Every structure is written in structure tokens, then in C-alpha cells.
mmCIF file of N, CA, C and O in Angstrom:
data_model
loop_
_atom_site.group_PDB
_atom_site.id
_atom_site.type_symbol
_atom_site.label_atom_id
_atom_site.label_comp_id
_atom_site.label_asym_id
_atom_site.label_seq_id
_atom_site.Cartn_x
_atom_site.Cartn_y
_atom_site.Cartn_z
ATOM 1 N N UNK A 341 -26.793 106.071 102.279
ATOM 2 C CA UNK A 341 -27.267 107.385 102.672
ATOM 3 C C UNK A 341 -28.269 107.884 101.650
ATOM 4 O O UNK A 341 -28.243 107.615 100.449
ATOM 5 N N UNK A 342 -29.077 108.578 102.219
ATOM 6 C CA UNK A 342 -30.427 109.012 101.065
ATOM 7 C C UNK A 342 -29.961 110.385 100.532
ATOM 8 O O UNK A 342 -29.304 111.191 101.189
ATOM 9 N N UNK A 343 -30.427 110.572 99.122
ATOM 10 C CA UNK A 343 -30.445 112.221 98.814
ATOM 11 C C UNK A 343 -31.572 113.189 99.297
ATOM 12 O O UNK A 343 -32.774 113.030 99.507
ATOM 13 N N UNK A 344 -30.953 113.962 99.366
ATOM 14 C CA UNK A 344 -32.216 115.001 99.427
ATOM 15 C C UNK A 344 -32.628 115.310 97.897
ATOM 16 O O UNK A 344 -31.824 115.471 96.979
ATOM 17 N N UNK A 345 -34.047 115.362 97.800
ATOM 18 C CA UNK A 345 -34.706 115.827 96.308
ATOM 19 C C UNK A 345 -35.177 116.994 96.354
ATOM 20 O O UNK A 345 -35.469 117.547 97.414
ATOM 21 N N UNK A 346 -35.337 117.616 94.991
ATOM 22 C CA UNK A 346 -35.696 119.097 95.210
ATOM 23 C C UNK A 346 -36.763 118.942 93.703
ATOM 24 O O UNK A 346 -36.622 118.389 92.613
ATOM 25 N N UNK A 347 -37.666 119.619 94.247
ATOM 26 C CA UNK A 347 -38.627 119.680 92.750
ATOM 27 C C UNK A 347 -39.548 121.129 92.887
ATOM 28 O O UNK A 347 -39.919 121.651 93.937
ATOM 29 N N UNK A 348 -39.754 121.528 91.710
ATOM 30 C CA UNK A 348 -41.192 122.374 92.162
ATOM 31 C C UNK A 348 -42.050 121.953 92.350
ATOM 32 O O UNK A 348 -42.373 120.799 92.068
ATOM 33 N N UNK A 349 -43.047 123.234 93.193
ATOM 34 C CA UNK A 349 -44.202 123.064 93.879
ATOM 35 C C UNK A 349 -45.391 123.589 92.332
ATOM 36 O O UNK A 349 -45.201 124.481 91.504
ATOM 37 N N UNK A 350 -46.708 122.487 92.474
ATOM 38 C CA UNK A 350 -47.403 123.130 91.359
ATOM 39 C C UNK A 350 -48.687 123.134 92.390
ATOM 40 O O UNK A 350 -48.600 122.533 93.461
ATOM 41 N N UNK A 351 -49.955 123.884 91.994
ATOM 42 C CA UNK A 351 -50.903 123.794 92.245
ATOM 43 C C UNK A 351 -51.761 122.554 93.550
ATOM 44 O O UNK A 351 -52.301 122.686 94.648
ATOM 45 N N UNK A 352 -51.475 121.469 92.659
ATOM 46 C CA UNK A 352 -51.658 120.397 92.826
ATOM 47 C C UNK A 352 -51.041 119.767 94.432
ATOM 48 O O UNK A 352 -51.386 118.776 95.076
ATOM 49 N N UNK A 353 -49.937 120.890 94.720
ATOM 50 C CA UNK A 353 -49.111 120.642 95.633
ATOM 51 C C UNK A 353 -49.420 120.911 96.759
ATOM 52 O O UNK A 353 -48.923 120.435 97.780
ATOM 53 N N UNK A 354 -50.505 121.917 96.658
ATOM 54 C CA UNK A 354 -50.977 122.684 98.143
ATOM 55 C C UNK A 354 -50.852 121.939 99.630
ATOM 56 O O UNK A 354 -50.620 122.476 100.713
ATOM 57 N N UNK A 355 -51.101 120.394 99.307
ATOM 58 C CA UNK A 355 -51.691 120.317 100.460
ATOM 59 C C UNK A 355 -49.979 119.753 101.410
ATOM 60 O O UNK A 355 -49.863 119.428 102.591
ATOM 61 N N UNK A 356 -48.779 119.836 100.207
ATOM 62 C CA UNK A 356 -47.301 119.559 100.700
ATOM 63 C C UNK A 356 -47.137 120.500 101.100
ATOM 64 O O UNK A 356 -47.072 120.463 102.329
ATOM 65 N N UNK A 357 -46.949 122.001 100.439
ATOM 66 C CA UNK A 357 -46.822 123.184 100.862
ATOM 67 C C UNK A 357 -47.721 123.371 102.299
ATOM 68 O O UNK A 357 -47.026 123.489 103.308
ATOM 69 N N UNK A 358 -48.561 123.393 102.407
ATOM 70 C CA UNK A 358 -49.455 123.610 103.963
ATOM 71 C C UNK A 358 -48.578 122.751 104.613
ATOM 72 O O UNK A 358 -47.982 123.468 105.417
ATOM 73 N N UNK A 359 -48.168 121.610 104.712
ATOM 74 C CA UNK A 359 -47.776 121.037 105.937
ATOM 75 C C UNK A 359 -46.222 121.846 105.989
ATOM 76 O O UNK A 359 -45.948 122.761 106.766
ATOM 77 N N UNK A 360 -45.319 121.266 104.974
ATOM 78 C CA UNK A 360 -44.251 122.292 104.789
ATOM 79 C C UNK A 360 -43.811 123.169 105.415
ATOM 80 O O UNK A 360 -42.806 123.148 106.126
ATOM 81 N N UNK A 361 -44.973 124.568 105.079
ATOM 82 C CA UNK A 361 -44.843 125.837 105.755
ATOM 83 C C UNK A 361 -45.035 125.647 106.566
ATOM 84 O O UNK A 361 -44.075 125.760 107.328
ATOM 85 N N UNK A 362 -46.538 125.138 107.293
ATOM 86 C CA UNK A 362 -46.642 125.274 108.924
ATOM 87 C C UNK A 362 -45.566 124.694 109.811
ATOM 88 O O UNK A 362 -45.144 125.167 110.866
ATOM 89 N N UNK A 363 -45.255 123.754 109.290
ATOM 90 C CA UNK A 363 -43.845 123.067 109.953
ATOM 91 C C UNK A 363 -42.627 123.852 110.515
ATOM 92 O O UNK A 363 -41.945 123.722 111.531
ATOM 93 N N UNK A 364 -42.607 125.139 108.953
ATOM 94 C CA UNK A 364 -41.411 125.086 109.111
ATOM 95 C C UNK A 364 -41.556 126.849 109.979
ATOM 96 O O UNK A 364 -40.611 127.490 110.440
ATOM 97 N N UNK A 365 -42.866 127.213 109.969
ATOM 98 C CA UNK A 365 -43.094 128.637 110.698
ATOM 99 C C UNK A 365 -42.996 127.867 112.342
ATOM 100 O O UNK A 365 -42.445 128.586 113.176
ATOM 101 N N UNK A 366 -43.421 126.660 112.786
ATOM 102 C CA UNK A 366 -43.148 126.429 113.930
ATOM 103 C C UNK A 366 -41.368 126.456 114.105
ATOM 104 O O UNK A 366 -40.787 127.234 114.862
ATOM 105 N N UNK A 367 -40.751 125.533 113.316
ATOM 106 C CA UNK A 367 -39.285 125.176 113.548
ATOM 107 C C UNK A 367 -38.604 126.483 113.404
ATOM 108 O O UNK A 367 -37.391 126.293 113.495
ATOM 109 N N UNK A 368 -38.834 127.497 113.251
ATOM 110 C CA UNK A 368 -38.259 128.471 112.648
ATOM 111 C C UNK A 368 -38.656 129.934 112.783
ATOM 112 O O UNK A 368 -37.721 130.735 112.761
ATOM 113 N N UNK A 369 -39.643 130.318 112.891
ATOM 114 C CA UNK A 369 -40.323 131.121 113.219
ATOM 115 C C UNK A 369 -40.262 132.473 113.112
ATOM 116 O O UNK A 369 -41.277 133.170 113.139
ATOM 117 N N UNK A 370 -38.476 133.178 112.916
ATOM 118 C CA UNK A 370 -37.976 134.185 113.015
ATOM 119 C C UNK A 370 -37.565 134.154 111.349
ATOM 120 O O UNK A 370 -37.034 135.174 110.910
ATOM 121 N N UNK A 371 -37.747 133.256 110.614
ATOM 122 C CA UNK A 371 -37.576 133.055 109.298
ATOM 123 C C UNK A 371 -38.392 133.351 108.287
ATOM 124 O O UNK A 371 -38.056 132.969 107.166
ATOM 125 N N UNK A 372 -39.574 134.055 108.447
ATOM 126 C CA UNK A 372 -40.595 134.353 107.823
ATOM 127 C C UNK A 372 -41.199 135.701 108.225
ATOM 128 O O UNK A 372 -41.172 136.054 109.404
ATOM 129 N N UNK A 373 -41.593 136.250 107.532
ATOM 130 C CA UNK A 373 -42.609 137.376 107.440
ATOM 131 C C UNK A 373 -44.055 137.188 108.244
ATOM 132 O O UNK A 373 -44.868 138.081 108.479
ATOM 133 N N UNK A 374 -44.128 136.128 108.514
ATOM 134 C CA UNK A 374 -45.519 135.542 108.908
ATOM 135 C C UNK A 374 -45.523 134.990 110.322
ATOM 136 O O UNK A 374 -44.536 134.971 111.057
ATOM 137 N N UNK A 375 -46.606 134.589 110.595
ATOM 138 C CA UNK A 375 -46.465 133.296 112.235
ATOM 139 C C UNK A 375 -47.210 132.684 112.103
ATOM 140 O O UNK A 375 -48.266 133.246 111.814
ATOM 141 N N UNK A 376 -47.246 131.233 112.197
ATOM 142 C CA UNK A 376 -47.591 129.957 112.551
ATOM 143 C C UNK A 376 -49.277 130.357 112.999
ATOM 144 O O UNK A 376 -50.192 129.659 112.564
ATOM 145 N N UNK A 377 -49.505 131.364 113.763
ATOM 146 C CA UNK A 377 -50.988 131.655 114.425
ATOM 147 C C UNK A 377 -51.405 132.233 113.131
ATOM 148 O O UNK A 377 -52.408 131.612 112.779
ATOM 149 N N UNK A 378 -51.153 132.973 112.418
ATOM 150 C CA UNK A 378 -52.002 133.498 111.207
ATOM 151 C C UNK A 378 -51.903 132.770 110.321
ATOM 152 O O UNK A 378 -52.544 133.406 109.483
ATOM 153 N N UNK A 379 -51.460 131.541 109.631
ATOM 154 C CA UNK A 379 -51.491 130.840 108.870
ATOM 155 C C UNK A 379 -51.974 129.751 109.015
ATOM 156 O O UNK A 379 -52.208 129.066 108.019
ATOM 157 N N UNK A 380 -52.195 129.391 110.008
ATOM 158 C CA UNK A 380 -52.714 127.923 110.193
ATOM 159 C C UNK A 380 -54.077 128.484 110.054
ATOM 160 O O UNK A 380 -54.455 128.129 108.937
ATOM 161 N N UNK A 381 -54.885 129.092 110.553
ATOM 162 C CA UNK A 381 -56.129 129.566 109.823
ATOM 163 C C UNK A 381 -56.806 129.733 108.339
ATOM 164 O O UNK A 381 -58.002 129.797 108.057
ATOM 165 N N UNK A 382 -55.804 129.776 107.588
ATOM 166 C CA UNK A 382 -55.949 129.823 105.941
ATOM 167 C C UNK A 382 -56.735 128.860 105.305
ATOM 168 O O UNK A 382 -56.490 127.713 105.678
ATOM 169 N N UNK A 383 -57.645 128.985 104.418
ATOM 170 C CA UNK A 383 -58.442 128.002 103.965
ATOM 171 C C UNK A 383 -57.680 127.137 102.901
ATOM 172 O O UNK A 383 -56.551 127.320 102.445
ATOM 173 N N UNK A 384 -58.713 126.012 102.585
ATOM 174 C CA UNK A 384 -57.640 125.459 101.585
ATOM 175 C C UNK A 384 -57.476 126.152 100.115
ATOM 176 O O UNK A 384 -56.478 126.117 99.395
ATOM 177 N N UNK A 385 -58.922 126.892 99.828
ATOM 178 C CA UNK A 385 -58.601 127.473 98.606
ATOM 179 C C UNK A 385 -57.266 128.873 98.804
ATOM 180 O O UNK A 385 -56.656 129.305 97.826
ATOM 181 N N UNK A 386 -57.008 129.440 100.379
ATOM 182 C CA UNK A 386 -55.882 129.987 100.144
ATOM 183 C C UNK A 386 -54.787 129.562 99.985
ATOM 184 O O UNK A 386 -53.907 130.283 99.515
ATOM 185 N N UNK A 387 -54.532 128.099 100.388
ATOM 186 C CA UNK A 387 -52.991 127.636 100.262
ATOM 187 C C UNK A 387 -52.956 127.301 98.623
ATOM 188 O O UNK A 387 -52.066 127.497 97.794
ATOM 189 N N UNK A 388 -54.281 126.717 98.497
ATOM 190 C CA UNK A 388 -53.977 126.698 96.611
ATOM 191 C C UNK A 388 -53.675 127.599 95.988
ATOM 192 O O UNK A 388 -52.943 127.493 95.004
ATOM 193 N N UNK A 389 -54.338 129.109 96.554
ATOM 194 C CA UNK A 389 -53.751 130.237 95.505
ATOM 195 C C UNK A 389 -52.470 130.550 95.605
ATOM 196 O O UNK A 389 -51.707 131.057 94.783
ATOM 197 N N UNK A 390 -52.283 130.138 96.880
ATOM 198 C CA UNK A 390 -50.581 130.776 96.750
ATOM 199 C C UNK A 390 -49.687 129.951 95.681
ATOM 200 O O UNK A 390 -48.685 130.409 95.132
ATOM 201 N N UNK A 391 -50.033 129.115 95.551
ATOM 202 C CA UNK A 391 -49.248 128.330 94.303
ATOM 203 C C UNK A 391 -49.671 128.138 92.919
ATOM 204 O O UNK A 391 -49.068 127.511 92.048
ATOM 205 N N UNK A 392 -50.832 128.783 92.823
ATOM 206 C CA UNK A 392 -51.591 129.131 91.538
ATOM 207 C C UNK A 392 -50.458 130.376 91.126
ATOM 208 O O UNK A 392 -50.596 131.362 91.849
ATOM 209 N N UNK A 393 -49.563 130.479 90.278
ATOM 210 C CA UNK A 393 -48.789 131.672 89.896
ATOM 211 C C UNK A 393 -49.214 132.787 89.029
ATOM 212 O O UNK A 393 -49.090 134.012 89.024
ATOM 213 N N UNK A 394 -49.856 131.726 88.176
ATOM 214 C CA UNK A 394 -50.117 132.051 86.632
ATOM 215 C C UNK A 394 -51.363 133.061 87.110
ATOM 216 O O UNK A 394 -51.663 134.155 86.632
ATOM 217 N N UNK A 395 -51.984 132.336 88.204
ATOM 218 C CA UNK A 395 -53.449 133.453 88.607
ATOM 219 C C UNK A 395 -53.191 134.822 88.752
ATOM 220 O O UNK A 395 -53.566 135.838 88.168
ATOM 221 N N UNK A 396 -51.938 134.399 90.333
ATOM 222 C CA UNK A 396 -51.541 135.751 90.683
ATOM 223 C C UNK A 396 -50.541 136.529 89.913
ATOM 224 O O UNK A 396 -49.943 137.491 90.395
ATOM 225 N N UNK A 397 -50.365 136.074 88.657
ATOM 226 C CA UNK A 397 -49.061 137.166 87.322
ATOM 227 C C UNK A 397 -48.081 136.928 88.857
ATOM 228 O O UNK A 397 -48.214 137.891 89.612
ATOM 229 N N UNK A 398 -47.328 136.029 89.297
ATOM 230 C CA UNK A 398 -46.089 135.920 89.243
ATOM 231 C C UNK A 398 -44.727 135.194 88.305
ATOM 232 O O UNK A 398 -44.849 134.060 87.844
ATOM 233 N N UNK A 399 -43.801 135.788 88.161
ATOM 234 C CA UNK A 399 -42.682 134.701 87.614
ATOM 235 C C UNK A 399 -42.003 134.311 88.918
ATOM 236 O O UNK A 399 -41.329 135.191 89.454
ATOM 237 N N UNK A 400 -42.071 133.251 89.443
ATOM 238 C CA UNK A 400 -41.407 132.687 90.296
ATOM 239 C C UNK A 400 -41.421 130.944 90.647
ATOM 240 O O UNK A 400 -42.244 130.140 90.210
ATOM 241 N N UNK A 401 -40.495 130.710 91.377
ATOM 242 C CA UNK A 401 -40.309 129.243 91.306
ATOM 243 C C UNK A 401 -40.260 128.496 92.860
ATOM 244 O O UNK A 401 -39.350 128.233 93.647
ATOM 245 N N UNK A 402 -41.879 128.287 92.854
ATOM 246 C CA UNK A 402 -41.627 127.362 94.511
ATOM 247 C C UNK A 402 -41.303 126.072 94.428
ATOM 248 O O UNK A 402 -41.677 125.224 93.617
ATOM 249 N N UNK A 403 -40.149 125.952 95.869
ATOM 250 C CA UNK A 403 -39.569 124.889 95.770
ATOM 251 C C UNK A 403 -39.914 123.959 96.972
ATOM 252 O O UNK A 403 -40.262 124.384 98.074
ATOM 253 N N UNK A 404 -39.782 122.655 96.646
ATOM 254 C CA UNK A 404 -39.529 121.988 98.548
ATOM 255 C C UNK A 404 -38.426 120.810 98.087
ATOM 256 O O UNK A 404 -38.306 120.361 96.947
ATOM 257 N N UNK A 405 -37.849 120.525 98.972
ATOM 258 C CA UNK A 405 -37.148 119.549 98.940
ATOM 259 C C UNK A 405 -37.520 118.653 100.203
ATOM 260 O O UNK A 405 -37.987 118.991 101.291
ATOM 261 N N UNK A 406 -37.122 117.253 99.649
ATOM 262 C CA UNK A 406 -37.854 115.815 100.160
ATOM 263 C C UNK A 406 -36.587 114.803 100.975
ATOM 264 O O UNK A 406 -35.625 114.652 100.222
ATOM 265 N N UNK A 407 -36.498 114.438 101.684
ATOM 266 C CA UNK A 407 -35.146 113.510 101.771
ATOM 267 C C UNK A 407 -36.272 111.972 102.451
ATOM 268 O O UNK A 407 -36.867 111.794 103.514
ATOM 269 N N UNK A 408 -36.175 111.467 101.685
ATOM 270 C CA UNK A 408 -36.659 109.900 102.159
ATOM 271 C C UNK A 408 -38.506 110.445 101.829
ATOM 272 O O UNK A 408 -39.382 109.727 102.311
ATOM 273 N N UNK A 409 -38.671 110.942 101.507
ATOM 274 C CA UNK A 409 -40.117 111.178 101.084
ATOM 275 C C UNK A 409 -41.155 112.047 101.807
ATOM 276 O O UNK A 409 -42.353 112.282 101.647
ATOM 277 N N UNK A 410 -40.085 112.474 102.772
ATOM 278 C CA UNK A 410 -40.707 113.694 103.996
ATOM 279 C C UNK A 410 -39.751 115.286 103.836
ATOM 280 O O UNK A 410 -38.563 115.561 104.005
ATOM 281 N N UNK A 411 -40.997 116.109 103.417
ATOM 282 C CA UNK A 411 -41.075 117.452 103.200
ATOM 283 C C UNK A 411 -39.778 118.082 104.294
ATOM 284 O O UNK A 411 -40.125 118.150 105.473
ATOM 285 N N UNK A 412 -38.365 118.526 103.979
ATOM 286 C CA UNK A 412 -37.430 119.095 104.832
ATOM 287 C C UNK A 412 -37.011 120.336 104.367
ATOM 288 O O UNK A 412 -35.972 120.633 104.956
ATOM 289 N N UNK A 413 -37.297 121.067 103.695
ATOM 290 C CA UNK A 413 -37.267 122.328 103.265
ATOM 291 C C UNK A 413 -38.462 122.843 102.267
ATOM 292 O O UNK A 413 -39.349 122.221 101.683
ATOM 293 N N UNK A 414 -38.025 124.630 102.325
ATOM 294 C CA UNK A 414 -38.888 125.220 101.199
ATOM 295 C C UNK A 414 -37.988 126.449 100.546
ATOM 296 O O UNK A 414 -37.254 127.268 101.099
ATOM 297 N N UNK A 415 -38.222 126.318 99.597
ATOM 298 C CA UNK A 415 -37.739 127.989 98.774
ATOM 299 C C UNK A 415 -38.579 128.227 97.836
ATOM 300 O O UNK A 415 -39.461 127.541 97.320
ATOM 301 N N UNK A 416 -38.035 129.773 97.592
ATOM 302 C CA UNK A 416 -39.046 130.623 96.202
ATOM 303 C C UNK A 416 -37.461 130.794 95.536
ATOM 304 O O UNK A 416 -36.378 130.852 96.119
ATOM 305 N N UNK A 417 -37.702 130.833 94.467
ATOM 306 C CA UNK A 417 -36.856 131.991 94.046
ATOM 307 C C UNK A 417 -37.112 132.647 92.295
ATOM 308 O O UNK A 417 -36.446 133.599 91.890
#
């Protein structure tokens, strides 16, 4: 049986986070603040900022977790 992995998200990560989220605003939809139609529009320099922290003065910690090497969750905390 495989583990699920959990790591943070850095900068570098954007383009996991984009699939990630959009994924998971389709699967889920009532789980977010957002919708799937306004985000999939976002450029790429916006999905990078959102994980740029240090830009935007946040302390916070984005997460995704991986099971077999495919993106199955996300958290902040």
C-alpha cells in the first residue's frame, strides 16, 4: 500500500498548486471561497504570487499532499 506524502508548497510549486486547486474547486466546489470559473482564468504570474509569501508579508504554510506522485489534497495553515 502507498503513503500519502505531505510537503510544502514553495514558489517554485505554482504550477502543482494550479492543477491542485483547479482540481480540487471542480471536485469540491462548496469548499472554497472561490469557483473553478474565476480561477481558471488567473495568469501564471498570479498562481506564483499566491505562493510567493514572503512578497505578500504572510506567515503561513501551504500544503499538498501526494499519494503515488499525484497531487490528492491541499491545505494552508
Amino acid at each position: 500500500m502507498s503513503d500519502v506524502k505531505s510537503r510544502v508548497l514553495t514558489p517554485q510549486d505554482w504550477q502543482l498548486y494550479k492543477l491542485a486547486r483547479l482540481n480540487s474547486l471542480e471536485d469540491a466546489p462548496d469548499s472554497f471561497g472561490s469557483t473553478y470559473e474565476q480561477e481558471v482564468t488567473l495568469s501564471d504570474t498570479e498562481w506564483q504570487t499566491r505562493l510567493d509569501l514572503k512578497w505578500r508579508g504572510l506567515d503561513a504554510l501551504p500544503l499538498i499532499a501526494e499519494l503515488e506522485g499525484q497531487a490528492v489534497g491541499l491545505a494552508w495553515g
